[in-house]
mmCIF file of C-alpha atoms and ligand atoms in Angstrom:
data_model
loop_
_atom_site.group_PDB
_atom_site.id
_atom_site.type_symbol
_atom_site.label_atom_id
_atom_site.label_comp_id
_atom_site.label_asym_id
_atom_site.label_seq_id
_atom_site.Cartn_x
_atom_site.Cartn_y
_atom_site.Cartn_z
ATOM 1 C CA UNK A 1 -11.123 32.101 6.861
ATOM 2 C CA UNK A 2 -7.892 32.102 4.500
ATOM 3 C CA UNK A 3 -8.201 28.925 3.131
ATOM 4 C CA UNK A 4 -4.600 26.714 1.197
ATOM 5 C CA UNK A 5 -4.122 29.042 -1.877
ATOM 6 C CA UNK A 6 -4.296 26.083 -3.777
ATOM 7 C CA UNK A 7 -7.879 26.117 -3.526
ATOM 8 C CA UNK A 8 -7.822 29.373 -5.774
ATOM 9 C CA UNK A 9 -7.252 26.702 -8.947
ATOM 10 C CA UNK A 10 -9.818 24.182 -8.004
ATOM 11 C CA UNK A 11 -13.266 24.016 -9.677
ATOM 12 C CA UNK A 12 -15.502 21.870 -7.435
ATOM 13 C CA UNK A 13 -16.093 18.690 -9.587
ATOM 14 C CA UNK A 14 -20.209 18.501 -11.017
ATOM 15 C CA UNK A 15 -21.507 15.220 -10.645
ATOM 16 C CA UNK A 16 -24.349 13.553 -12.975
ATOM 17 C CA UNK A 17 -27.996 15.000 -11.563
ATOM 18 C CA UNK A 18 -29.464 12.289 -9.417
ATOM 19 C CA UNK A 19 -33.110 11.959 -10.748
ATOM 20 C CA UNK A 20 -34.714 13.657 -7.266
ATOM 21 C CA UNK A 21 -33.020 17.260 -8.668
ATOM 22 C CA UNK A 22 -34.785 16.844 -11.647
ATOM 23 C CA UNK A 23 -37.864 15.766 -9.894
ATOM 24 C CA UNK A 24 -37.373 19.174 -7.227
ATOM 25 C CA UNK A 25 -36.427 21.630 -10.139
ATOM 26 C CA UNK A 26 -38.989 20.476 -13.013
ATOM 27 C CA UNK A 27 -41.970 19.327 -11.853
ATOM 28 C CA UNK A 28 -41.367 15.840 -13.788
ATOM 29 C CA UNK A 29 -42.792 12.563 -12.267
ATOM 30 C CA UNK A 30 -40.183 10.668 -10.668
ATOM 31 C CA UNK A 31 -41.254 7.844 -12.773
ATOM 32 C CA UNK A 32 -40.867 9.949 -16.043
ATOM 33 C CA UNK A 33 -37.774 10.600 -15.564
ATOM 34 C CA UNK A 34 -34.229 8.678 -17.174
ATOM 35 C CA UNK A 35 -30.830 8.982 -15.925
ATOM 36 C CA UNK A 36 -28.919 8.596 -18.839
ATOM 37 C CA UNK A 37 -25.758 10.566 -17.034
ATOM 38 C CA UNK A 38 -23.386 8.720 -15.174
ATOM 39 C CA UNK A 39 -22.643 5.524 -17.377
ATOM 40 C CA UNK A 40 -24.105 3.400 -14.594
ATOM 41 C CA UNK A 41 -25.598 -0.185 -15.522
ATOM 42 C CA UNK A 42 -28.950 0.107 -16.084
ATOM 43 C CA UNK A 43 -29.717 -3.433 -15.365
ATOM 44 C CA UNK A 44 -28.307 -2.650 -11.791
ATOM 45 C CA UNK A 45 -26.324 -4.863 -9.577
ATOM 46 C CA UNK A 46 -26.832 -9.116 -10.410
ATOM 47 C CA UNK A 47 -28.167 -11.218 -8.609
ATOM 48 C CA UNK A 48 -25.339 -12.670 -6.150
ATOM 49 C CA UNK A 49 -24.111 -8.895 -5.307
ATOM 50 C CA UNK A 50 -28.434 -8.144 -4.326
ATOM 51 C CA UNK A 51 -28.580 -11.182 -1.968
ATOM 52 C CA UNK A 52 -24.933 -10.505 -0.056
ATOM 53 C CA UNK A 53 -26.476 -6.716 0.550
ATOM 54 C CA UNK A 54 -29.287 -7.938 2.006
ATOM 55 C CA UNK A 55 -27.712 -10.126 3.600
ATOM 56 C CA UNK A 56 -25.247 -7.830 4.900
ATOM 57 C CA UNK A 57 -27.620 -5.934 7.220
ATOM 58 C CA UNK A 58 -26.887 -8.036 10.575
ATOM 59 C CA UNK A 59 -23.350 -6.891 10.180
ATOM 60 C CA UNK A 60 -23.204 -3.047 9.667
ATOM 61 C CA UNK A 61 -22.979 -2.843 13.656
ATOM 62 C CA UNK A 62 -19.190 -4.175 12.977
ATOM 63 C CA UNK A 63 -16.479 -2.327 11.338
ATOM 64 C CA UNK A 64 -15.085 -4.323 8.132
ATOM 65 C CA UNK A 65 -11.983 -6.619 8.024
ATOM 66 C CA UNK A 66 -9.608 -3.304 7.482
ATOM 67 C CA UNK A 67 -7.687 -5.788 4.782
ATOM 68 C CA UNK A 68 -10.315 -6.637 2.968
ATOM 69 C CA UNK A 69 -8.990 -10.040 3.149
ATOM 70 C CA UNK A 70 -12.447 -11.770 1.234
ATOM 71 C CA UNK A 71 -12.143 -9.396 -1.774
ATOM 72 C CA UNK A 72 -9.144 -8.954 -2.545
ATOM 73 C CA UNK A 73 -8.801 -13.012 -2.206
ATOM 74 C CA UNK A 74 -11.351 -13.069 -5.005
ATOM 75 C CA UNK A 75 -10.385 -10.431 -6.879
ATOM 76 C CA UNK A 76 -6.300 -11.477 -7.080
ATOM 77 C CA UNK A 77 -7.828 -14.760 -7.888
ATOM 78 C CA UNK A 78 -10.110 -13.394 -10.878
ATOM 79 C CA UNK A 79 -6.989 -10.995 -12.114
ATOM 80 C CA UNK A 80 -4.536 -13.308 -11.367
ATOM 81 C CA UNK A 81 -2.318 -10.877 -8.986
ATOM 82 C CA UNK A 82 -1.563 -11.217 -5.374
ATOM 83 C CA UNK A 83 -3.115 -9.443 -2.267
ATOM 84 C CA UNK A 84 -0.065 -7.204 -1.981
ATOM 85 C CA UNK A 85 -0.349 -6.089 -5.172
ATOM 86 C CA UNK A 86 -3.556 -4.744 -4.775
ATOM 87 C CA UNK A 87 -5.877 -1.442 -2.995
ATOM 88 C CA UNK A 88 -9.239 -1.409 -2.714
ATOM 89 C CA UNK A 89 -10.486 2.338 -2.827
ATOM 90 C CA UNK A 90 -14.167 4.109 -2.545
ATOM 91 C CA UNK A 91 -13.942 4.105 -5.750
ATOM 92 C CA UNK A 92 -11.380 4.309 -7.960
ATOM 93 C CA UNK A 93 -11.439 7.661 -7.414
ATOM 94 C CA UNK A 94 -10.288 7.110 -4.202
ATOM 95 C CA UNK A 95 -7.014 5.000 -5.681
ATOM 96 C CA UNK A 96 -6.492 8.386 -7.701
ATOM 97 C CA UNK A 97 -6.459 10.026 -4.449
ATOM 98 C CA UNK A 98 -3.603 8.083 -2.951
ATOM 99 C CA UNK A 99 -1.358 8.236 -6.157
ATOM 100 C CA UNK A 100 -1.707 11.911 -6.338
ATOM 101 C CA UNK A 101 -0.577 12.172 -3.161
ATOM 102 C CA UNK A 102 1.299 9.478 -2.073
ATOM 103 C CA UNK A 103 3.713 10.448 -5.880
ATOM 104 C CA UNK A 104 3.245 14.123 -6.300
ATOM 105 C CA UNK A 105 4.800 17.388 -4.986
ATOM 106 C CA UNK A 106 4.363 21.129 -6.052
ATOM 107 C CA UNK A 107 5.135 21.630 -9.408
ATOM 108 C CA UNK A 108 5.558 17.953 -10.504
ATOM 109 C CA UNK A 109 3.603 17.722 -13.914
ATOM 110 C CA UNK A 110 0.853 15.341 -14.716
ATOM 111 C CA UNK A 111 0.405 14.323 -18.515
ATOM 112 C CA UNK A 112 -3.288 13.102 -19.311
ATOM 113 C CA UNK A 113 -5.023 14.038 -22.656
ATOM 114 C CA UNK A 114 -7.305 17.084 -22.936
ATOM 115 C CA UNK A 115 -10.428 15.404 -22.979
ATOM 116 C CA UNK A 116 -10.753 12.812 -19.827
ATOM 117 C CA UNK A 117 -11.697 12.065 -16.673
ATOM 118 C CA UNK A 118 -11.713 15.654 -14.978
ATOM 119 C CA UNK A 119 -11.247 14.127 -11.723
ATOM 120 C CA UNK A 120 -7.511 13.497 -12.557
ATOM 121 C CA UNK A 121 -6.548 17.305 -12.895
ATOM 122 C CA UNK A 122 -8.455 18.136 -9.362
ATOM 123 C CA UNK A 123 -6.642 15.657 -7.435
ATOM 124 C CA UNK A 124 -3.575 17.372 -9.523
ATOM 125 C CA UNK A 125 -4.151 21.110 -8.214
ATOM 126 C CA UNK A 126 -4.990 19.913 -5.033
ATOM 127 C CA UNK A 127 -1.141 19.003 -4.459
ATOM 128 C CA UNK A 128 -0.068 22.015 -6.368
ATOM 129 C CA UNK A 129 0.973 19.312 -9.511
ATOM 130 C CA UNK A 130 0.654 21.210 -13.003
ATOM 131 C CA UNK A 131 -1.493 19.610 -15.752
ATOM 132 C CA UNK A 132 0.077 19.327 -19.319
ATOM 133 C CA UNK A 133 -2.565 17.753 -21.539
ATOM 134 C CA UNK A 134 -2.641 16.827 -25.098
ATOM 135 C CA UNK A 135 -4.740 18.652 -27.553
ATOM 136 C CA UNK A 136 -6.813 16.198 -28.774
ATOM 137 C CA UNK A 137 -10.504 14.709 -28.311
ATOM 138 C CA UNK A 138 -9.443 11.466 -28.169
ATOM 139 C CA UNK A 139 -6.118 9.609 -27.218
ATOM 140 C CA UNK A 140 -3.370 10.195 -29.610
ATOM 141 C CA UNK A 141 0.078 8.502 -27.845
ATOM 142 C CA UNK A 142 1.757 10.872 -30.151
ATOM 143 C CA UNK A 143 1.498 14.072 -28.644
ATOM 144 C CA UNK A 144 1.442 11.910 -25.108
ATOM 145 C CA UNK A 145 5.414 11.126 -26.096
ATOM 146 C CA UNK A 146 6.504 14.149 -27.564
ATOM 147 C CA UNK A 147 4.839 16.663 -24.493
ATOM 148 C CA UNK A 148 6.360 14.071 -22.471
ATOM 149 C CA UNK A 149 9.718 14.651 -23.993
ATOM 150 C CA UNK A 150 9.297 17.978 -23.093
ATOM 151 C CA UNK A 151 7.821 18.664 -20.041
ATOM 152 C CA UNK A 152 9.173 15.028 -17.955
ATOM 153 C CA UNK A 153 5.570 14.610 -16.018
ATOM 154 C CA UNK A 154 5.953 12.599 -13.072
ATOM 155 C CA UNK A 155 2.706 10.661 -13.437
ATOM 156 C CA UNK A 156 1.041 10.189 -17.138
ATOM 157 C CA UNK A 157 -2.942 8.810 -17.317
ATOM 158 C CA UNK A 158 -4.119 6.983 -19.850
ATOM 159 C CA UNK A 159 -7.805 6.601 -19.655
ATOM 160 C CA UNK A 160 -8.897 3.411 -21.990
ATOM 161 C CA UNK A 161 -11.340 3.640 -22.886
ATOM 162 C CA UNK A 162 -11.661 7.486 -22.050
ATOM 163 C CA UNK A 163 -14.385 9.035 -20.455
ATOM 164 C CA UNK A 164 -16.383 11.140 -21.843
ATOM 165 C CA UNK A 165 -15.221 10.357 -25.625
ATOM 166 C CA UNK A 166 -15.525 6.821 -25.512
ATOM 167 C CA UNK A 167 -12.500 6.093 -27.226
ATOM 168 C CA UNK A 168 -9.616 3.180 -26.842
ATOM 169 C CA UNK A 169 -6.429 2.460 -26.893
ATOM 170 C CA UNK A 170 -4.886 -0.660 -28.772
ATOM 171 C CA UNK A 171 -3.107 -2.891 -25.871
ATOM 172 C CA UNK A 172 -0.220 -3.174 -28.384
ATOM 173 C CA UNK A 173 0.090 0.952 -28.965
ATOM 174 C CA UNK A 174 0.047 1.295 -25.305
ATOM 175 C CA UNK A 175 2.855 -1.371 -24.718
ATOM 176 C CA UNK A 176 5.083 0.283 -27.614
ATOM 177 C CA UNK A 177 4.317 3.777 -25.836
ATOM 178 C CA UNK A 178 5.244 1.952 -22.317
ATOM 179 C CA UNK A 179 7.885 1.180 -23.764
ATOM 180 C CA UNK A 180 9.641 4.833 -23.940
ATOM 181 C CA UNK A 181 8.104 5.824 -20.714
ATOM 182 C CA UNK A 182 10.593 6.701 -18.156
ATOM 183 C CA UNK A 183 10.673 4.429 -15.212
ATOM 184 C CA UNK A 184 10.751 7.140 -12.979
ATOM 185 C CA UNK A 185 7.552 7.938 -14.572
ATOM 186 C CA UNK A 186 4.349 6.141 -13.066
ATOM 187 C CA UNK A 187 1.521 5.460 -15.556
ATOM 188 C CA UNK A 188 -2.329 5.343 -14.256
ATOM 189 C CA UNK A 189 -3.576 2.824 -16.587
ATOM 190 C CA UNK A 190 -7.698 3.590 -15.931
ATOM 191 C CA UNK A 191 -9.848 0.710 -17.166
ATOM 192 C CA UNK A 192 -13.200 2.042 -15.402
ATOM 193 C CA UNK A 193 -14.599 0.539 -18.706
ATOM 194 C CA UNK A 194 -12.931 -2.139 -19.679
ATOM 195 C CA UNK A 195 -15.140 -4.716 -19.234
ATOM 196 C CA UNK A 196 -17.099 -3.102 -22.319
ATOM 197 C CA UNK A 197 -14.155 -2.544 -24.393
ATOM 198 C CA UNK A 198 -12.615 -5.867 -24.465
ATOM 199 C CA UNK A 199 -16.295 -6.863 -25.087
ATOM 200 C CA UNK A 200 -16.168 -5.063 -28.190
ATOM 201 C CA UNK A 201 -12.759 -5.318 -29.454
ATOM 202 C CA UNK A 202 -9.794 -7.868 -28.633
ATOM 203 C CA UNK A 203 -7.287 -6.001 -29.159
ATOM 204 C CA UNK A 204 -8.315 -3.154 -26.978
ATOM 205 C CA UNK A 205 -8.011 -5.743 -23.628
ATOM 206 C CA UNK A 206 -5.795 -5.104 -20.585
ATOM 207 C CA UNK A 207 -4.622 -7.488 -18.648
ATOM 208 C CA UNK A 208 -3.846 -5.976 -15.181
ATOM 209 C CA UNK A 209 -1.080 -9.113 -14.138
ATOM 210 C CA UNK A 210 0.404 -8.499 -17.581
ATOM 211 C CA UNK A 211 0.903 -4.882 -17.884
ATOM 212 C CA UNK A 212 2.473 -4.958 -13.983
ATOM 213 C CA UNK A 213 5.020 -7.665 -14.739
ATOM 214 C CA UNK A 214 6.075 -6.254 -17.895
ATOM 215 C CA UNK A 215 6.125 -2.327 -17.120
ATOM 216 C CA UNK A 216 6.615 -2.110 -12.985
ATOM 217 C CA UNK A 217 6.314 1.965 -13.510
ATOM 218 C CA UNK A 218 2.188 1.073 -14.424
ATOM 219 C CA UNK A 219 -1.137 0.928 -12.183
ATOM 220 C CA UNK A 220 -4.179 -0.724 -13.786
ATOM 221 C CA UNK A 221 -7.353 0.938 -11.724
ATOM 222 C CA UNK A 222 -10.407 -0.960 -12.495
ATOM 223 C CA UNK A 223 -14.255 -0.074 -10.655
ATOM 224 C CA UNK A 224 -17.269 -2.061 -9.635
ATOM 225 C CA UNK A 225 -19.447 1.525 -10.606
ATOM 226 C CA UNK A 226 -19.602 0.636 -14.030
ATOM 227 C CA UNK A 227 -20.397 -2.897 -15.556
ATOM 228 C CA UNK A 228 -20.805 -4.030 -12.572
ATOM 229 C CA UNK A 229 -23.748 -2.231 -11.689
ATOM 230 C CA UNK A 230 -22.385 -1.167 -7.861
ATOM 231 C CA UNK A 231 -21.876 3.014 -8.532
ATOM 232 C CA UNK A 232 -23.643 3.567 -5.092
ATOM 233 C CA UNK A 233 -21.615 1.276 -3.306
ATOM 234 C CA UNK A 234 -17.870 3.074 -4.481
ATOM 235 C CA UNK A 235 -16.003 0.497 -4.395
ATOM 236 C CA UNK A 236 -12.805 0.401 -6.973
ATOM 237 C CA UNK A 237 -9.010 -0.958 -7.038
ATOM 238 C CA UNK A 238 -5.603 -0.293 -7.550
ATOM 239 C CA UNK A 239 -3.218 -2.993 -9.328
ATOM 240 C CA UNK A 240 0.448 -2.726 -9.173
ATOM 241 C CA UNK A 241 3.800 -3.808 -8.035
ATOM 242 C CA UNK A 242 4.046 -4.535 -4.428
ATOM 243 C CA UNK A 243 6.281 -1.682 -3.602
ATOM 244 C CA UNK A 244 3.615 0.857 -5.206
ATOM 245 C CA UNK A 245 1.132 -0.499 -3.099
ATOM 246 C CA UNK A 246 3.044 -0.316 -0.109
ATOM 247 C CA UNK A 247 3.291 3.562 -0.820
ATOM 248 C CA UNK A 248 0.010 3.907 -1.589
ATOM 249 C CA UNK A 249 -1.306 2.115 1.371
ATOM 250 C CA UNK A 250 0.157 4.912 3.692
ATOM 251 C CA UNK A 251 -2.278 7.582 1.936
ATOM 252 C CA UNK A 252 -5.506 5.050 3.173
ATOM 253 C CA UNK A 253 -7.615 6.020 5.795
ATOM 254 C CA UNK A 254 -8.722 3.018 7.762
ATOM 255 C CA UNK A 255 -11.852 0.944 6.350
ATOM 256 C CA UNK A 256 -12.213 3.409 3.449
ATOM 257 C CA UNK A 257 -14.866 0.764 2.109
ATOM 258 C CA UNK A 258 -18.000 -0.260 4.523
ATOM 259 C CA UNK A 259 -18.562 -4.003 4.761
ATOM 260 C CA UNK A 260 -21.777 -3.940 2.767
ATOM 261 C CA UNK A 261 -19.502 -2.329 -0.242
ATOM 262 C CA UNK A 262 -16.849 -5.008 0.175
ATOM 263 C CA UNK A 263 -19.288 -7.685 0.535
ATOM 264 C CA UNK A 264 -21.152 -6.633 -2.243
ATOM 265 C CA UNK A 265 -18.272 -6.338 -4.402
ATOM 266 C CA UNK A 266 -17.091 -10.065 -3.739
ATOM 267 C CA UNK A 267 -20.431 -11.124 -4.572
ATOM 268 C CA UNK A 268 -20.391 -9.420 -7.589
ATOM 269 C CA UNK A 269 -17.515 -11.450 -8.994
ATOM 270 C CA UNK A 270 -19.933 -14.393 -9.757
ATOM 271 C CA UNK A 271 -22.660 -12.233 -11.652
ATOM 272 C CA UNK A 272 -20.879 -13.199 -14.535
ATOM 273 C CA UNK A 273 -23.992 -14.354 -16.545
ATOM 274 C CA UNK A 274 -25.895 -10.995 -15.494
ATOM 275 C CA UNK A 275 -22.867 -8.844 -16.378
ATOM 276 C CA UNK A 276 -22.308 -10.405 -20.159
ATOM 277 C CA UNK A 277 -25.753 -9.759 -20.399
ATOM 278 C CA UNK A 278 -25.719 -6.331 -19.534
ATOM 279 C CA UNK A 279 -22.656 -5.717 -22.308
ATOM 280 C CA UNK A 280 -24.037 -7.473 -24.881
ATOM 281 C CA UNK A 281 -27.329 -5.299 -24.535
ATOM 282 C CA UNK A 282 -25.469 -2.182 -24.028
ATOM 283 C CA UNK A 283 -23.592 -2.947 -27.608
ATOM 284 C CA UNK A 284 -27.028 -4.044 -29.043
ATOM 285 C CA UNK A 285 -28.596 -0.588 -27.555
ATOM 286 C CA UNK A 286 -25.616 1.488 -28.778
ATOM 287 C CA UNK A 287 -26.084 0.413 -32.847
ATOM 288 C CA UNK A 288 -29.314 2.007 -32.725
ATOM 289 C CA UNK A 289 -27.931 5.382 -31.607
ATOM 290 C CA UNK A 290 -25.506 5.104 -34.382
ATOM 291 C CA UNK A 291 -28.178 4.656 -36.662
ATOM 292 C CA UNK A 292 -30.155 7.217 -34.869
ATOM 293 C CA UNK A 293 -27.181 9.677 -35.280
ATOM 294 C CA UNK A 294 -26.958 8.942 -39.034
ATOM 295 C CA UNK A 295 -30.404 9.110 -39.349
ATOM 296 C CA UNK A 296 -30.591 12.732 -38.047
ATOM 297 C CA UNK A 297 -27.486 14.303 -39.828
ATOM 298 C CA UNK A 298 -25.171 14.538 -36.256
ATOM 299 C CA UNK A 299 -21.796 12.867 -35.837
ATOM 300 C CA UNK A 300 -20.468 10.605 -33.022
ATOM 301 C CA UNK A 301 -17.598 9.102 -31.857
ATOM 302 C CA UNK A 302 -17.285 4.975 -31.797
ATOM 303 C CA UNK A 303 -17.822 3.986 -28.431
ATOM 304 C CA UNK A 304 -15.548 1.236 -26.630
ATOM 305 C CA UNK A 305 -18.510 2.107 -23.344
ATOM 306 C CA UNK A 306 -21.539 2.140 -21.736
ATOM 307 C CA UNK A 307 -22.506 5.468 -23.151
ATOM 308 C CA UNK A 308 -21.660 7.746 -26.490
ATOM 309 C CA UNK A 309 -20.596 11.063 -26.788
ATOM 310 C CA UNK A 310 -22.806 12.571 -29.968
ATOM 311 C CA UNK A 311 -21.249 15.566 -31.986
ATOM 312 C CA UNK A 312 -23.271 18.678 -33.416
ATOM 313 C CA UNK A 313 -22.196 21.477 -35.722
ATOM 314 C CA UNK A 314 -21.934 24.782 -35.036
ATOM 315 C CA UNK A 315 -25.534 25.646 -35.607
ATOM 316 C CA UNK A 316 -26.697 23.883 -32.827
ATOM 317 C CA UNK A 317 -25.829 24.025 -29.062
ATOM 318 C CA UNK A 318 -25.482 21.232 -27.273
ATOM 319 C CA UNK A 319 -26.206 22.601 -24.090
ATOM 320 C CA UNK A 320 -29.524 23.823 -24.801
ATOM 321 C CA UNK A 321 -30.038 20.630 -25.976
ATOM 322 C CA UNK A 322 -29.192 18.866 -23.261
ATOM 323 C CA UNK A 323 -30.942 22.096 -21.173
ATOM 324 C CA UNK A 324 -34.194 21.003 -23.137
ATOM 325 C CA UNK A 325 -33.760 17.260 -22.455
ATOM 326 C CA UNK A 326 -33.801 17.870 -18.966
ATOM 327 C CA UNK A 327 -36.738 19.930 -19.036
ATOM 328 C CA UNK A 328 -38.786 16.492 -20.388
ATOM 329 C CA UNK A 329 -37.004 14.569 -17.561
ATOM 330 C CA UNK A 330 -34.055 13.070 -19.611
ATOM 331 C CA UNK A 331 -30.833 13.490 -18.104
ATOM 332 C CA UNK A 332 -27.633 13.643 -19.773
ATOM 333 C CA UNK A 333 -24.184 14.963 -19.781
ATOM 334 C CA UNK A 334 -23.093 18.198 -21.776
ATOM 335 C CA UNK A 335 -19.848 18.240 -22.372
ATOM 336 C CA UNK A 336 -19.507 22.098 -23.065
ATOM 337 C CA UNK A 337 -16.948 22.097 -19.805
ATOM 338 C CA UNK A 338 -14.714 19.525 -21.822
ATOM 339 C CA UNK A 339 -14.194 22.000 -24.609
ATOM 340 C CA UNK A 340 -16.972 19.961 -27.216
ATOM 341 C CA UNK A 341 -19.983 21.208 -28.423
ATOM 342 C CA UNK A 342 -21.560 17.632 -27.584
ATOM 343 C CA UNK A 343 -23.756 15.623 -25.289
ATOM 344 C CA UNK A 344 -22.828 12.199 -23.518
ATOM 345 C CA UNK A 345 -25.656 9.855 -22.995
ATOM 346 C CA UNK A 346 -25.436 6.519 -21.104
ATOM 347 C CA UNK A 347 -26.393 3.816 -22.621
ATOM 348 C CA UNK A 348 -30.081 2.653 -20.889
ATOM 349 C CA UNK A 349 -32.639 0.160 -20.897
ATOM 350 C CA UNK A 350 -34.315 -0.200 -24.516
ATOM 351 C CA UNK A 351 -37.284 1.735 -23.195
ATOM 352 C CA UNK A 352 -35.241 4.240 -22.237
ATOM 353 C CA UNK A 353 -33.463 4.680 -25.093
ATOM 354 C CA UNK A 354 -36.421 4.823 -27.171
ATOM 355 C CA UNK A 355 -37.623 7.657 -24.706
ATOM 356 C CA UNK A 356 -34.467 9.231 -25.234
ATOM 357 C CA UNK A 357 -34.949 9.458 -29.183
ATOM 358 C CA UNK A 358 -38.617 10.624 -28.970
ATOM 359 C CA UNK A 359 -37.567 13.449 -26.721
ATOM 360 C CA UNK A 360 -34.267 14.182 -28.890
ATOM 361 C CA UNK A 361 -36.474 14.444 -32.033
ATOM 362 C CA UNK A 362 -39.050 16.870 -30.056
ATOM 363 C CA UNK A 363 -35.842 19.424 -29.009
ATOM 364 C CA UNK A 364 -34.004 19.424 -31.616
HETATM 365 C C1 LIG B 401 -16.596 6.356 -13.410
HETATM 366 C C2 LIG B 401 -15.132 6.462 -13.668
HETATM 367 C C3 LIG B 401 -14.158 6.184 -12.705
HETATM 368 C C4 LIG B 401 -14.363 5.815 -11.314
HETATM 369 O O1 LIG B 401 -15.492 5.756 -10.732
HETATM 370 P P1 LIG B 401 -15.585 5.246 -9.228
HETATM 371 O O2 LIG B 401 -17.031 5.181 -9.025
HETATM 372 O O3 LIG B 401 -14.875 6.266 -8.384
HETATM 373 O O4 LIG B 401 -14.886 3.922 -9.181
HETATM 374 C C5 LIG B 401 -12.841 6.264 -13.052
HETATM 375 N N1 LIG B 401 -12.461 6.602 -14.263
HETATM 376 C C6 LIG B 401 -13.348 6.879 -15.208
HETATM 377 C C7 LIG B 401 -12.860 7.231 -16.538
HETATM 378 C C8 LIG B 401 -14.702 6.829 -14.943
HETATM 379 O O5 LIG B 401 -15.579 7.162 -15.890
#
């Protein structure tokens, strides 16, 4: 079978193991083994979001309210934006999905920065769109405007905080960069972790309602896979000017979220007591990797997450490291396919993460 051409460019996209791999492959106990891989809450979903699930069952025999009506109701109302300038996606994946292709064309360019979400780039070559991409670990809005200068993308990403470096942007460097930005030029504002970086730092916050009204050429994408403890669920949104949506909405296949995602999802709005928690641990958690780091002579970048991306030297490989890891039943990301000689690790339980530093000190 000749297959679109395009395919040719396309490296299928490796997700996190799922513990029952690890399980299969090495012979660990499902109960010895931590997923430390795919930034997920550890805590789970809260309370509210369990009980609508469950709830949920006597329904799955009906197909969902196609508008989502109940969560985007409660979601405009916690973001302060209106129905019709919002799309629910399976994931926010799924709202990358619909941009690509609702925006792009063969040979448009897409701007992002080298290290990032690698799920922007496939949806890219799957249209035949060109990647440009900064050189840098981290976001540097310099190089963003000068290769945009030069090669006019059609759609830049800013991913803040990024994934898997953990770093973040300053709201008021993004605005000033905004700014410049072409309006002919649509901006993918991904906040998949925002809820942790705003935690952390003030100044790093984005307000979806604000950035739309002030730069109409922006879409905020926000997730309930991360704090909100909901990753199996995929549920995720798009925020932006009525008119984007209204393209967008022509790229959706109908009831691309089941009712027991959307359900869960509205719930999930008033775990706001469970999902503080969960941040403020994560931020407790992640001060003892730093110090764990220091204490073991390895570098790492500051983390704006749910997980950290730790550095090694040149002497030691982080992909046998994280090889080895796995072998003990601890399961984290190696970041060799990003271009760094690192390994991401969510941020878990504190059991967990004591596991984790046992088992780092034993490999490495
Ligand atoms: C996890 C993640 C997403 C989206 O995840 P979904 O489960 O599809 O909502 C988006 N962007 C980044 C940077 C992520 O890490």
């Amino acid at each position: 079978m000749q297959f679109n051409p395009l395919l040719d460019s396309i490296k299928t996209y490796e997700a996190g193991k799922p513990i029952e791999l690890v399980v299969r492959e090495y012979g660990v106990a499902p109960e010895a083994v931590i997923k430390l891989a795919s930034n997920e809450n550890p805590f789970g979903p809260g309370p509210n979001a369990r009980k609508a699930i469950v709830q949920a069952a006597d329904q799955i025999h009906r197909y969902p309210d196609d508008s989502f009506f109940a969560l985007k109701a409660a979601l405009g109302a916690r973001l302060g934006v209106q129905s019709d300038q919002m799309i629910i996606g399976a994931g926010s994946d799924q709202v990358f999905d619909f941009i690509t292709r609702a925006l792009l064309q063969p040979g448009d360019r897409v701007l992002q920065n080298r290290v990032t979400f690698a799920m922007y780039a496939i949806y890219a070559a799957q249209v035949g769109a060109q990647v440009v991409s900064t050189r840098s670990d981290t976001h540097d809005l310099g190089q963003f405007e000068s290769l945009m200068r030069e090669h006019r993308p059609k759609l830049i990403y800013l991913c803040t905080p990024s994934n898997p470096a953990g770093d973040a942007l300053d709201r008021e460097a993004i605005y000033a960069f905004l700014e410049r930005v072409p309006e002919t030029t649509l901006v993918v504002v991904d906040g998949a972790y925002m809820e942790y970086a705003a935690y952390r730092d003030e100044a790093k916050r984005i307000e979806p309602a604000e950035l739309i009204a002030r730069f109409p050429n922006t879409i905020y994408t926000g997730t309930f896979s991360k704090a909100y403890g909901l990753g199996g669920m995929r549920v995720g949104y798009g925020i932006a000017p009525a008119s984007t949506i209204a393209a967008l909405m022509k790229m959706r296949p109908p009831f691309n979220i089941t009712n027991l995602s959307a359900l869960a999802a509205t719930a999930a709005l008033e775990d706001g007591a469970h999902l503080s928690h969960a941040i403020a641990h994560n931020f407790k958690e992640m001060a003892r990797y730093e110090a764990f780091a220091h204490q073991m002579g390895f570098s790492f970048i500051p983390s704006y997450t749910n997980f950290i991306a730790l550095l090694f030297g040149e002497a030691i490989s982080a992909t046998a490291i994280a090889q080895k890891l796995l072998q003990k039943g601890v399961i984290v990301r190696d970041l060799k396919s990003y271009g760094m000689n690192a390994i991401r690790v969510t941020i878990g339980l504190e059991a967990e993460n004591d596991r984790f530093f046992e088992c780092f000190k034993e490999v490495f």
